[in-house]
Coordinates of N, CA and C in Angstrom, one line a residue:
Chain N
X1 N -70.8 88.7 -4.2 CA -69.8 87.9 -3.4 C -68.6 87.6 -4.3
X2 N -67.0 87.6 -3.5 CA -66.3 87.7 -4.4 C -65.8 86.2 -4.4
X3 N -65.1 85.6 -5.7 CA -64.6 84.3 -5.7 C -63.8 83.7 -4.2
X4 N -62.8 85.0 -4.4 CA -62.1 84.6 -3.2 C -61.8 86.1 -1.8
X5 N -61.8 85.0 -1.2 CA -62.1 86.3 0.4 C -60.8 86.0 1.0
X6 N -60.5 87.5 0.9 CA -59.2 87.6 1.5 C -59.8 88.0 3.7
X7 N -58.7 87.7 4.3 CA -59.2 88.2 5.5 C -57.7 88.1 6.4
X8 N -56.8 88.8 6.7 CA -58.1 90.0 7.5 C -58.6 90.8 5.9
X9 N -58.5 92.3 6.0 CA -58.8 93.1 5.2 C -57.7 93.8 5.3
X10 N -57.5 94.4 6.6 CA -56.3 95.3 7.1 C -55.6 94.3 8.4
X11 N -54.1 94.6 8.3 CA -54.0 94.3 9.7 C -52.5 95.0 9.8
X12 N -52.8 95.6 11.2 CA -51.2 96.4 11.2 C -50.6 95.5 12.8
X13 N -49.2 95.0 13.1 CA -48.8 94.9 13.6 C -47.2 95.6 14.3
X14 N -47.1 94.7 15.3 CA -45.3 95.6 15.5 C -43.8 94.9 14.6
X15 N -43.0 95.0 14.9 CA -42.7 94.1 14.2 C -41.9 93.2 15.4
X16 N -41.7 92.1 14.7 CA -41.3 90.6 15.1 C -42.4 89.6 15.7
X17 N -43.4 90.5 15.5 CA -44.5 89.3 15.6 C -44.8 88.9 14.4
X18 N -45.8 87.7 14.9 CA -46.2 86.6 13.6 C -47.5 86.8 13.3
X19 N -47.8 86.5 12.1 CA -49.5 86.5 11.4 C -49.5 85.5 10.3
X20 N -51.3 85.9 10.0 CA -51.4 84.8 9.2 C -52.4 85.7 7.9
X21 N -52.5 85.0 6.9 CA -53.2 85.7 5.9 C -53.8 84.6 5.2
X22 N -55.3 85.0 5.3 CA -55.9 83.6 4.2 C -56.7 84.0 3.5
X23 N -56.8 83.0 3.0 CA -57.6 83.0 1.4 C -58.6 82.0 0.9
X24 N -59.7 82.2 1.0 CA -60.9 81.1 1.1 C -61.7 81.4 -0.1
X25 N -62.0 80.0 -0.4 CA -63.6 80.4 -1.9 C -63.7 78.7 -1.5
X26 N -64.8 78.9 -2.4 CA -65.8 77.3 -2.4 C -65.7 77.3 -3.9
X27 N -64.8 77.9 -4.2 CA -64.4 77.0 -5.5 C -62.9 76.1 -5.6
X28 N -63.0 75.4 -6.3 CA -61.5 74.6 -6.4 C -60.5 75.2 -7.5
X29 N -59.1 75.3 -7.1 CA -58.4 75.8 -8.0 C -57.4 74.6 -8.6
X30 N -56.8 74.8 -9.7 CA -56.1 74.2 -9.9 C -54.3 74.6 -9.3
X31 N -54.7 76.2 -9.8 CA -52.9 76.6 -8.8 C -53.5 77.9 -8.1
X32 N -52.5 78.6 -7.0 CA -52.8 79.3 -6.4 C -51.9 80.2 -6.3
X33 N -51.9 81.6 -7.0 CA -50.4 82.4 -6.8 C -50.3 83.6 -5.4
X34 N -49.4 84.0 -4.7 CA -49.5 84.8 -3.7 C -48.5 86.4 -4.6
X35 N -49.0 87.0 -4.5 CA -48.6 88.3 -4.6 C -48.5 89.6 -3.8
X36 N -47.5 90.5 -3.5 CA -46.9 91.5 -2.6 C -46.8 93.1 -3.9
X37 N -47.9 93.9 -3.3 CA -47.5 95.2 -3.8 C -47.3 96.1 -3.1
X38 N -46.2 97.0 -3.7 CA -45.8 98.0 -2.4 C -46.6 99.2 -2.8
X39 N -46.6 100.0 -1.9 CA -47.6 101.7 -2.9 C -46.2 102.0 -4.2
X40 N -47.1 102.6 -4.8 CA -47.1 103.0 -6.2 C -46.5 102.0 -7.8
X41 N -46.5 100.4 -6.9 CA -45.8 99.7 -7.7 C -46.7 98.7 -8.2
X42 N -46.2 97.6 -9.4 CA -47.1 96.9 -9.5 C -47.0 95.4 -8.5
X43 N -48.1 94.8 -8.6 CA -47.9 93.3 -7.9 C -47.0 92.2 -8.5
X44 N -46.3 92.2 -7.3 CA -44.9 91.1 -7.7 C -45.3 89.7 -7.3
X45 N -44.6 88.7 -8.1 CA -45.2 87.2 -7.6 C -43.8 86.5 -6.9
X46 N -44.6 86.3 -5.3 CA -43.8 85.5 -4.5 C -43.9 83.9 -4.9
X47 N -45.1 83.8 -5.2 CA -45.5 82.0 -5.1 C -46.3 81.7 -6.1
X48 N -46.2 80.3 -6.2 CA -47.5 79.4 -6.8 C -47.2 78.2 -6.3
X49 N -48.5 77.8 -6.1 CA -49.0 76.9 -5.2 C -49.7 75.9 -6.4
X50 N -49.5 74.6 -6.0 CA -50.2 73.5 -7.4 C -50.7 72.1 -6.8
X51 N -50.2 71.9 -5.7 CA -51.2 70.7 -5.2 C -51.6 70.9 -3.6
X52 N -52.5 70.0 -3.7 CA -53.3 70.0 -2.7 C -52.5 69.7 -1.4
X53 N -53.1 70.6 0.0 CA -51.6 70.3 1.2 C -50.3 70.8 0.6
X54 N -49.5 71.3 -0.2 CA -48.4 71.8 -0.7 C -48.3 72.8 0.2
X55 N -46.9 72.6 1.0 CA -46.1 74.0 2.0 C -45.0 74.2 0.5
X56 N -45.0 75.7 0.6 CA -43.9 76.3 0.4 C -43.4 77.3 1.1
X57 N -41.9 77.2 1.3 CA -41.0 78.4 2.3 C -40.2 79.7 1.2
X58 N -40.4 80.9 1.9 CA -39.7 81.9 1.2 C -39.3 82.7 2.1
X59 N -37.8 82.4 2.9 CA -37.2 83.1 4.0 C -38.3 82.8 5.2
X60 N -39.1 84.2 5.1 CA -39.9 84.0 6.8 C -41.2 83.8 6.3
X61 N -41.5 83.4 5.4 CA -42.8 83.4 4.9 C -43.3 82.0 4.1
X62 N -44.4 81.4 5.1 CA -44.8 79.8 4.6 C -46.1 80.1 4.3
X63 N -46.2 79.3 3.0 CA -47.8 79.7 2.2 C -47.9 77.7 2.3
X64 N -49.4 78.3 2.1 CA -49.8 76.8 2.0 C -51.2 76.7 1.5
X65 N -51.1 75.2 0.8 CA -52.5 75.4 -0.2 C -53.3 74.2 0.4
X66 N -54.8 74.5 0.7 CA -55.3 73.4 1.5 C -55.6 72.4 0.8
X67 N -55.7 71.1 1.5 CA -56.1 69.6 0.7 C -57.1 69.6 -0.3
X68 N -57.9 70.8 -0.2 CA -59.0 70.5 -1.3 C -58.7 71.6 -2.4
X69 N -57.8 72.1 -2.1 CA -57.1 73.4 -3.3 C -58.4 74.5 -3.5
X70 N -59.8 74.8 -2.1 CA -59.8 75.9 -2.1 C -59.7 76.7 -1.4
X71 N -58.6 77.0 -0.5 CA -58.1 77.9 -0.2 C -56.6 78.0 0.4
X72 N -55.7 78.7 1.0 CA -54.8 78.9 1.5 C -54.2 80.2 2.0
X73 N -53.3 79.5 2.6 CA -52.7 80.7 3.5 C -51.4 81.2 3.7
X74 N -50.8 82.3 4.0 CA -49.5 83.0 4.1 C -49.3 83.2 5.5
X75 N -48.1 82.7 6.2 CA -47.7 82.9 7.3 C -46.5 83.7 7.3
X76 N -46.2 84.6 8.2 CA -45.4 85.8 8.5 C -44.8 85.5 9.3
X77 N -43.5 85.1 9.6 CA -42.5 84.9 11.2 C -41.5 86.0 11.3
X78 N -42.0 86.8 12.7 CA -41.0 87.9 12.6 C -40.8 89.2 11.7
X79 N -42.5 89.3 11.6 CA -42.6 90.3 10.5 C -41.4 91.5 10.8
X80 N -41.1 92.2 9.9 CA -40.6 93.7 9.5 C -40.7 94.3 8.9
X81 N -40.5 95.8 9.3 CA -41.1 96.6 8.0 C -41.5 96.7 7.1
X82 N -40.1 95.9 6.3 CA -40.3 95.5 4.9 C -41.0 94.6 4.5
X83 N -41.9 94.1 5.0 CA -43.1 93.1 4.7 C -44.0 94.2 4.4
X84 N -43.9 94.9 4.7 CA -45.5 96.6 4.6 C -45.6 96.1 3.0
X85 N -47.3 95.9 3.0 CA -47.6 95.3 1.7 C -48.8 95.4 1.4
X86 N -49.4 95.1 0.0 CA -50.7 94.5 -0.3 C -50.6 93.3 -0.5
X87 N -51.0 92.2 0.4 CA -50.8 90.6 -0.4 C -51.9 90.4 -0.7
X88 N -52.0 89.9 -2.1 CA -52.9 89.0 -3.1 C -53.1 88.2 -3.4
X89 N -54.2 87.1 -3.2 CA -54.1 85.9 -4.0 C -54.8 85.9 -5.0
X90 N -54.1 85.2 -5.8 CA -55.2 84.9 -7.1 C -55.2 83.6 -7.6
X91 N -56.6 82.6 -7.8 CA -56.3 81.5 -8.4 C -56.9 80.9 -9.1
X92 N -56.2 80.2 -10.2 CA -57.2 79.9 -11.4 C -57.9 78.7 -11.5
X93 N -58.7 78.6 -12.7 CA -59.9 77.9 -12.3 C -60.6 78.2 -14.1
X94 N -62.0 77.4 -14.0 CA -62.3 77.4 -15.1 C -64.1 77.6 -15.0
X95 N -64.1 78.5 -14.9 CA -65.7 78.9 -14.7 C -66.2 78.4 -15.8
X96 N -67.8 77.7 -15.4 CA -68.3 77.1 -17.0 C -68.7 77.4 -17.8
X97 N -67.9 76.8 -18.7 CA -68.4 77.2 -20.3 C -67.1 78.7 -20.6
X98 N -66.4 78.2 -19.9 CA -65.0 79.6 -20.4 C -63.6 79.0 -20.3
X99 N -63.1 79.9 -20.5 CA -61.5 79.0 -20.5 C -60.7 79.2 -19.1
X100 N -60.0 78.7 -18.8 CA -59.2 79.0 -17.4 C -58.8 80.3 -17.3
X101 N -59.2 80.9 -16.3 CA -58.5 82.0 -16.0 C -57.7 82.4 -14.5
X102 N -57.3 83.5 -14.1 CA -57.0 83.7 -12.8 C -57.6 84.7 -12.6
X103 N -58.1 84.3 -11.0 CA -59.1 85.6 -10.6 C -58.6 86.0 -9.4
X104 N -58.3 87.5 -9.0 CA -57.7 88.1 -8.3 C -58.5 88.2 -6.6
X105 N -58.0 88.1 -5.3 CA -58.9 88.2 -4.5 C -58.6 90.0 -4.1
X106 N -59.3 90.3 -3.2 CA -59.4 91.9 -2.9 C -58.2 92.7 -2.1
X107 N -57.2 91.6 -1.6 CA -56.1 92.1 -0.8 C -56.1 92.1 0.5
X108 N -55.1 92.3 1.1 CA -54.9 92.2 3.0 C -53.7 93.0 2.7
X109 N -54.2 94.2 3.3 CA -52.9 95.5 4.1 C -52.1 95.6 4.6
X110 N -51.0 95.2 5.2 CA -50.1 94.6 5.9 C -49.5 96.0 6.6
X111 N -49.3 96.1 7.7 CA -48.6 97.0 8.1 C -47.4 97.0 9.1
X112 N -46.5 96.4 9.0 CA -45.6 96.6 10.1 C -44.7 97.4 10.7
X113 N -45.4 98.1 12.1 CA -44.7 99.2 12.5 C -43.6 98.7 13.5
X114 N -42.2 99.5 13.3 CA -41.0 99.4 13.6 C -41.1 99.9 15.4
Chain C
X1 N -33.4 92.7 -18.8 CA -34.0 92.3 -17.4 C -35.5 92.6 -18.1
X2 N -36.1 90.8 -17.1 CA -37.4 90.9 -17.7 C -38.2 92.1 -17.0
X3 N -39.2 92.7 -18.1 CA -40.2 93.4 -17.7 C -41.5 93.8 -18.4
X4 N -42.2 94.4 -18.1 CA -43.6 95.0 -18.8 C -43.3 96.4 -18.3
X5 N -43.4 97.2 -19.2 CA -42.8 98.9 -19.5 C -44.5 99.7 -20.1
X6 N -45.0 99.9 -18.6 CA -46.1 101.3 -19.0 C -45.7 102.3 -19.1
X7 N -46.4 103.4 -20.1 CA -46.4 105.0 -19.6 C -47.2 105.4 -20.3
X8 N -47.5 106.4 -19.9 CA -46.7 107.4 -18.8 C -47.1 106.8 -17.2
X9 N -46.5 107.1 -16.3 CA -46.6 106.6 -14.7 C -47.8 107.6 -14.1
X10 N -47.6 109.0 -14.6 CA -48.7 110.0 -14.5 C -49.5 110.5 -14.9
X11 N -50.8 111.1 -15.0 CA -51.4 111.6 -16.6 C -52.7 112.3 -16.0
X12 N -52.8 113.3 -16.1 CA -53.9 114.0 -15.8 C -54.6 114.6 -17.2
X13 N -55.8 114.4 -17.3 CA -56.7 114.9 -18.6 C -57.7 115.2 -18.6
X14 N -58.2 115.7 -19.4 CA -60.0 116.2 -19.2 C -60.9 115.4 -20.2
X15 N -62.0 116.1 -19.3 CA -62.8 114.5 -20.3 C -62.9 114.5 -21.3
X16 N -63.2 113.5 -21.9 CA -63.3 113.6 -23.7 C -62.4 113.8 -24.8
X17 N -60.9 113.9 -23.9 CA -59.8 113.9 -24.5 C -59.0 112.9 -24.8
X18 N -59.5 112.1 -26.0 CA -58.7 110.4 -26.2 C -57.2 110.7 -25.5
X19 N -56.4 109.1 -25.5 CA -55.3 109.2 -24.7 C -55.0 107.7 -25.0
X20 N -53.9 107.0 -25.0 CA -53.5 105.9 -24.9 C -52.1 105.8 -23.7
X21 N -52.6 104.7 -22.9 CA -51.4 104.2 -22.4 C -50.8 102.6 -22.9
X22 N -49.6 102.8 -23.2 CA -48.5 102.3 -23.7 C -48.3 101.1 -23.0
X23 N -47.9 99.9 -23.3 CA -47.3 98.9 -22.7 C -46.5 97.8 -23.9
X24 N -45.9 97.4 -23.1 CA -44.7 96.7 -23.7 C -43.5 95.3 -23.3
X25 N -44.0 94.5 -23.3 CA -43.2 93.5 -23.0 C -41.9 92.7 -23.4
X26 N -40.6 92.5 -22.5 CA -39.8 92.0 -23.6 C -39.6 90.6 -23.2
X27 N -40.7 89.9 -22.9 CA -40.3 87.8 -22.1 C -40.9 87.5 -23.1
X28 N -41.4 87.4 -24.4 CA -42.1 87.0 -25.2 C -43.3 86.4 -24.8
X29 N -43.7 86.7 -24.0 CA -45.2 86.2 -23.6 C -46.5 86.8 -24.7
X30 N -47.3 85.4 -24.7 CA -48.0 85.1 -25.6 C -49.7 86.1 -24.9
X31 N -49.6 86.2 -23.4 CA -50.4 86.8 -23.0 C -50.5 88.0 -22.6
X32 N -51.4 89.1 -22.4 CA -51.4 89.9 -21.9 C -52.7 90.4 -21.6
X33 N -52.7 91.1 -20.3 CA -54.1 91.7 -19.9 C -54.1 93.4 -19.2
X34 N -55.6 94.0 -19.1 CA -55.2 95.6 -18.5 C -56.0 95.3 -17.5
X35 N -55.6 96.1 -16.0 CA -56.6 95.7 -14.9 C -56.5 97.4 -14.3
X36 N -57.3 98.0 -13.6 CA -57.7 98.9 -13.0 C -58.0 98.6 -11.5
X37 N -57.3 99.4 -10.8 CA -57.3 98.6 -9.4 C -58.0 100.2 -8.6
X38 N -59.0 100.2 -7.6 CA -60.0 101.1 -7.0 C -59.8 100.5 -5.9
X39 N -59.8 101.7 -4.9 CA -59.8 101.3 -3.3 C -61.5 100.5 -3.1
X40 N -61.2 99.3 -2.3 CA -62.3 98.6 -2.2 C -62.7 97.5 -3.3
X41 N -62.1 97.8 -4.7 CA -63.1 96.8 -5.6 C -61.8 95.9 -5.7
X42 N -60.3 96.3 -5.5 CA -59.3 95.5 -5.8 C -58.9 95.5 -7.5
X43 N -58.5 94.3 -8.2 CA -58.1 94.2 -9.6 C -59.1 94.0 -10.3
X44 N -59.2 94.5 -10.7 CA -61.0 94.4 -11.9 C -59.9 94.2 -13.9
X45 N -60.1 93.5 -14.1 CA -60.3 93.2 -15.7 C -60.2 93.8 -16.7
X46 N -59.9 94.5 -17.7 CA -60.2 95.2 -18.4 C -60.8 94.2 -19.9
X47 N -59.2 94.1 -20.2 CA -58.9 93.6 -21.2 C -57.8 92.6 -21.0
X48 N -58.0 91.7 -22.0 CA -57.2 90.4 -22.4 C -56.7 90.5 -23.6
X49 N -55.5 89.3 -23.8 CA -54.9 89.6 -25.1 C -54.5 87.9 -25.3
X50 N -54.8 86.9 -25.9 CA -54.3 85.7 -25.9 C -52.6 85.5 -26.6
X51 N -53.2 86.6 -27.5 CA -51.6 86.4 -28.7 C -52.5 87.6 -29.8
X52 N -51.0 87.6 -30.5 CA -51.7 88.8 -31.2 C -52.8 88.7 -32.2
X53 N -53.4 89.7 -32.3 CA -55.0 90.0 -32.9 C -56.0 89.1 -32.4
X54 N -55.3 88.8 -31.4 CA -57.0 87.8 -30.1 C -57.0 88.9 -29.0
X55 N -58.4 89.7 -28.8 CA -58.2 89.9 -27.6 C -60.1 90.0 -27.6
X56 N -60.2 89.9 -26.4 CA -61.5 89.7 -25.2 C -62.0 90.7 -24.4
X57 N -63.2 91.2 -23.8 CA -62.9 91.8 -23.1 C -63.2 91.2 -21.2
X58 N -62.6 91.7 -20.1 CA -62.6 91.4 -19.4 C -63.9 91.8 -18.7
X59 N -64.0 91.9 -17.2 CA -65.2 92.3 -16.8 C -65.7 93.4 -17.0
X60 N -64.4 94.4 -16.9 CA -65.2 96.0 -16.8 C -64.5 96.6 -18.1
X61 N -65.0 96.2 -19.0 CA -64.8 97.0 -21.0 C -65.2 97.8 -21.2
X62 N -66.1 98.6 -20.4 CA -67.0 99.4 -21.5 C -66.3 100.9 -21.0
X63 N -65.6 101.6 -22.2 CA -65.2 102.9 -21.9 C -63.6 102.9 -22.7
X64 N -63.3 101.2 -22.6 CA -62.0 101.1 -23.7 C -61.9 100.4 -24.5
X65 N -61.0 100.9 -25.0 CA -60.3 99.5 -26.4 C -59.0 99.4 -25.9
X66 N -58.5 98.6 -26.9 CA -57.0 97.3 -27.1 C -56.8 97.1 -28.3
X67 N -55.5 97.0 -28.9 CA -55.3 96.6 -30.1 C -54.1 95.4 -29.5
X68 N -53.7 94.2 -30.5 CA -52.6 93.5 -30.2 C -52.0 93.1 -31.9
X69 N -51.1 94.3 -31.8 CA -50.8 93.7 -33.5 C -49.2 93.5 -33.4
X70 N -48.6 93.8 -32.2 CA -47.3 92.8 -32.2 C -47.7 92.1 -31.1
X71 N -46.8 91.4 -30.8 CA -46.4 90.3 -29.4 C -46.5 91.3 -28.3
X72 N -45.5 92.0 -28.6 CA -44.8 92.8 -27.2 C -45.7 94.1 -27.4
X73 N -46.3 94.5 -27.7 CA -47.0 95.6 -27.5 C -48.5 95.6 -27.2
X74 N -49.1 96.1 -26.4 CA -50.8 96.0 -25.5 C -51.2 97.6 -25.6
X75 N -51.6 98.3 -26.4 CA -51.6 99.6 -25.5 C -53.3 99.6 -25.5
X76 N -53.5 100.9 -24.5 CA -55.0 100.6 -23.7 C -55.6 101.9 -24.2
X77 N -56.3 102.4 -24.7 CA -57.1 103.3 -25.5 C -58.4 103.8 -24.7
X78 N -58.6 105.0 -24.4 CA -59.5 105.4 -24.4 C -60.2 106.8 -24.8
X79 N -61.1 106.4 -25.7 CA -61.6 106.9 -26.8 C -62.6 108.6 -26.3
X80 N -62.7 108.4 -25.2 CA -63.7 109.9 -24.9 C -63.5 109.8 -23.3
X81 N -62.7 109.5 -22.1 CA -62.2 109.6 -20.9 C -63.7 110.3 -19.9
X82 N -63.9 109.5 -19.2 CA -64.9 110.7 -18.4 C -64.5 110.3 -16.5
X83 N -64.5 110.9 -16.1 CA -64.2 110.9 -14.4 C -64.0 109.7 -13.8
X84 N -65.3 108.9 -14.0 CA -65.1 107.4 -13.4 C -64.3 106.5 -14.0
X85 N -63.1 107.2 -15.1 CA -61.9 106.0 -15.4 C -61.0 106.8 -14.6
X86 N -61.3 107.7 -13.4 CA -60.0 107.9 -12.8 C -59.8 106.4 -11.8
X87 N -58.4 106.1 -12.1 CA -57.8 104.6 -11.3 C -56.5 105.1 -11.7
X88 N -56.2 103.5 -11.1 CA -54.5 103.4 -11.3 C -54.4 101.9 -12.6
X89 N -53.9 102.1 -13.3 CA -54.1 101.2 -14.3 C -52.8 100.5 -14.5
X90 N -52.8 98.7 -14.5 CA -52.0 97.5 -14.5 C -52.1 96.9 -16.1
X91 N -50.3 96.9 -16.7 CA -50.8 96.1 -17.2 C -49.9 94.9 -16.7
X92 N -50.4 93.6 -17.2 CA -49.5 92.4 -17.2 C -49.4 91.2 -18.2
X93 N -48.6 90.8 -18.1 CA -48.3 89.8 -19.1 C -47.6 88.6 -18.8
X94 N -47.9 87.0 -19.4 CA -47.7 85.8 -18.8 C -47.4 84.9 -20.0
X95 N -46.9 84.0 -19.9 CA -46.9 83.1 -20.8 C -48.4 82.2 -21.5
X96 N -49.1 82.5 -20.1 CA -50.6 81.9 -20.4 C -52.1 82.6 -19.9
X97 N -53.0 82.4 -19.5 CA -54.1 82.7 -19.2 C -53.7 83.1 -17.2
X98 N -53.7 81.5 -17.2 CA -54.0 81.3 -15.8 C -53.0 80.6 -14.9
X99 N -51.9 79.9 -15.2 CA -51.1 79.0 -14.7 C -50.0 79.1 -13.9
X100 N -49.5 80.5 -15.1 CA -48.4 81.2 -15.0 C -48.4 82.4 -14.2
X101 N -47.5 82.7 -13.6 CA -47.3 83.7 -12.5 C -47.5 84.9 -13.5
X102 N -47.9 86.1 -13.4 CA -47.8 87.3 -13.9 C -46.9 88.3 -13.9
X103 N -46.7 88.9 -14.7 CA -45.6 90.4 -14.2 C -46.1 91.2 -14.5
X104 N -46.3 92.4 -13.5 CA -46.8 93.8 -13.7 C -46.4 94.5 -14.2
X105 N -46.5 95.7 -15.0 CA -46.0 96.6 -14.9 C -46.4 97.9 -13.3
X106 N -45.6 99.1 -13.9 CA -45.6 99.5 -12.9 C -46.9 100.7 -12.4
X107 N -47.5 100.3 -13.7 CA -48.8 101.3 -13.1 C -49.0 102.5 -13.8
X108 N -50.0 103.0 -13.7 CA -50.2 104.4 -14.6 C -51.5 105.0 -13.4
X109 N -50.9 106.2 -13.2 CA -52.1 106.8 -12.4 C -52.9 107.6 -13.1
X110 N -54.2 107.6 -13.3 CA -54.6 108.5 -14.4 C -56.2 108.8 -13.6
X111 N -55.8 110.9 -14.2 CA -56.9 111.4 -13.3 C -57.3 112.1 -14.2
X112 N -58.9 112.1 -14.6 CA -59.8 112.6 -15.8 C -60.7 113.9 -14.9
X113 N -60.7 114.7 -14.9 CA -61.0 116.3 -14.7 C -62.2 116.8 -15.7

């Protein structure tokens, strides 16, 4: 079972519609980063997320980290194209008996056709 | 302009034929890690790097090495290559473990024949 569960897995839409992308574990994080890869590139960082309930905005895209800091979500308004992505979360945490690390979730596909 | 600089971006080899991929940082970050990304498993671990001549290994070790004997340099070794290290290999680097946002480099595709 992985830390954290991305869902959907895949999702292709048209564009100008809206979506959502979450990110769930039963563990608690301290911060929560969102990341966007395109093919052949590496993962770029849109966000970090650090308290509990925290909205943050980036143009058409609202992430948010839930009250108990384990989980959150990316919202899409008026997706385009150029959203076509891998989004990633990853968030850190301190598994016992180790030091803080960040752990990567499996990704959500994004596809938006024009 | 900040970055993390892998190469080669392409690399095809046969087994058993050592090989290093290169990485290189210029943000002075104290951290660095190698991750291997497979359809389905996502970012898997390789290696870690705290600062130089600390390094760890991540979940999936066994098949490479790491040296860290400057700051800005990580490169990713492997010593006898066999099929199942074909991936696409990340490296990144942070000012810390976990806190700090990461920057990628841009990947190395690497196919063992």
């Amino acid at each position: 079972t992985q830390l954290l569960e991305q869902s959907p897995q895949f999702l292709s839409i048209q564009e100008g519609e809206n979506l959502t992308v979450y990110c769930n574990s039963s563990s608690v994080f301290s911060s929560l980063q969102w990341y966007r890869q395109e093919p052949g590139e590496g993962p770029v960082l849109l966000v970090t997320v650090v308290t509990g309930g925290e909205v943050k905005k980036l143009k058409r895209l609202t992430f948010q980290f839930g009250d108990a800091r384990k989980d959150s979500s990316l919202h899409i308004t008026a997706a385009q194209p150029g959203d076509t992505g891998l989004y990633l979360c990853a968030g850190a945490h301190r598994p016992s008996g180790s030091a803080r690390q960040l752990t990567f979730g499996s990704g959500t596909q994004l596809t938006v056709l024009p | 302009e900040a970055q993390v600089t892998q190469n080669p971006r392409y690399l095809i080899t046969v087994t058993g034929k050592k090989l290093t991929v290169t990485c290189s940082q210029n943000m002075n970050h104290e951290y660095m890690s190698w991750y291997r990304q497979d359809p389905g498993l996502g970012l898997r671990q390789i290696y870690y790097s705290m600062n130089v001549e600390v390094t760890d290994k991540g979940d999936v070790p066994e098949g490479y090495k790491v040296s860290r004997k400057e700051k800005r340099n990580f490169p990713l070794i492997l010593e006898s290559p066999s099929p199942n290290q074909t991936s696409l290999y990340f490296c990144a680097s942070s000012f810390d473990r976990a806190d700090y946002g990461y920057t990628f480099g841009s990947g190395t595709r690497l196919t063992v024949v």
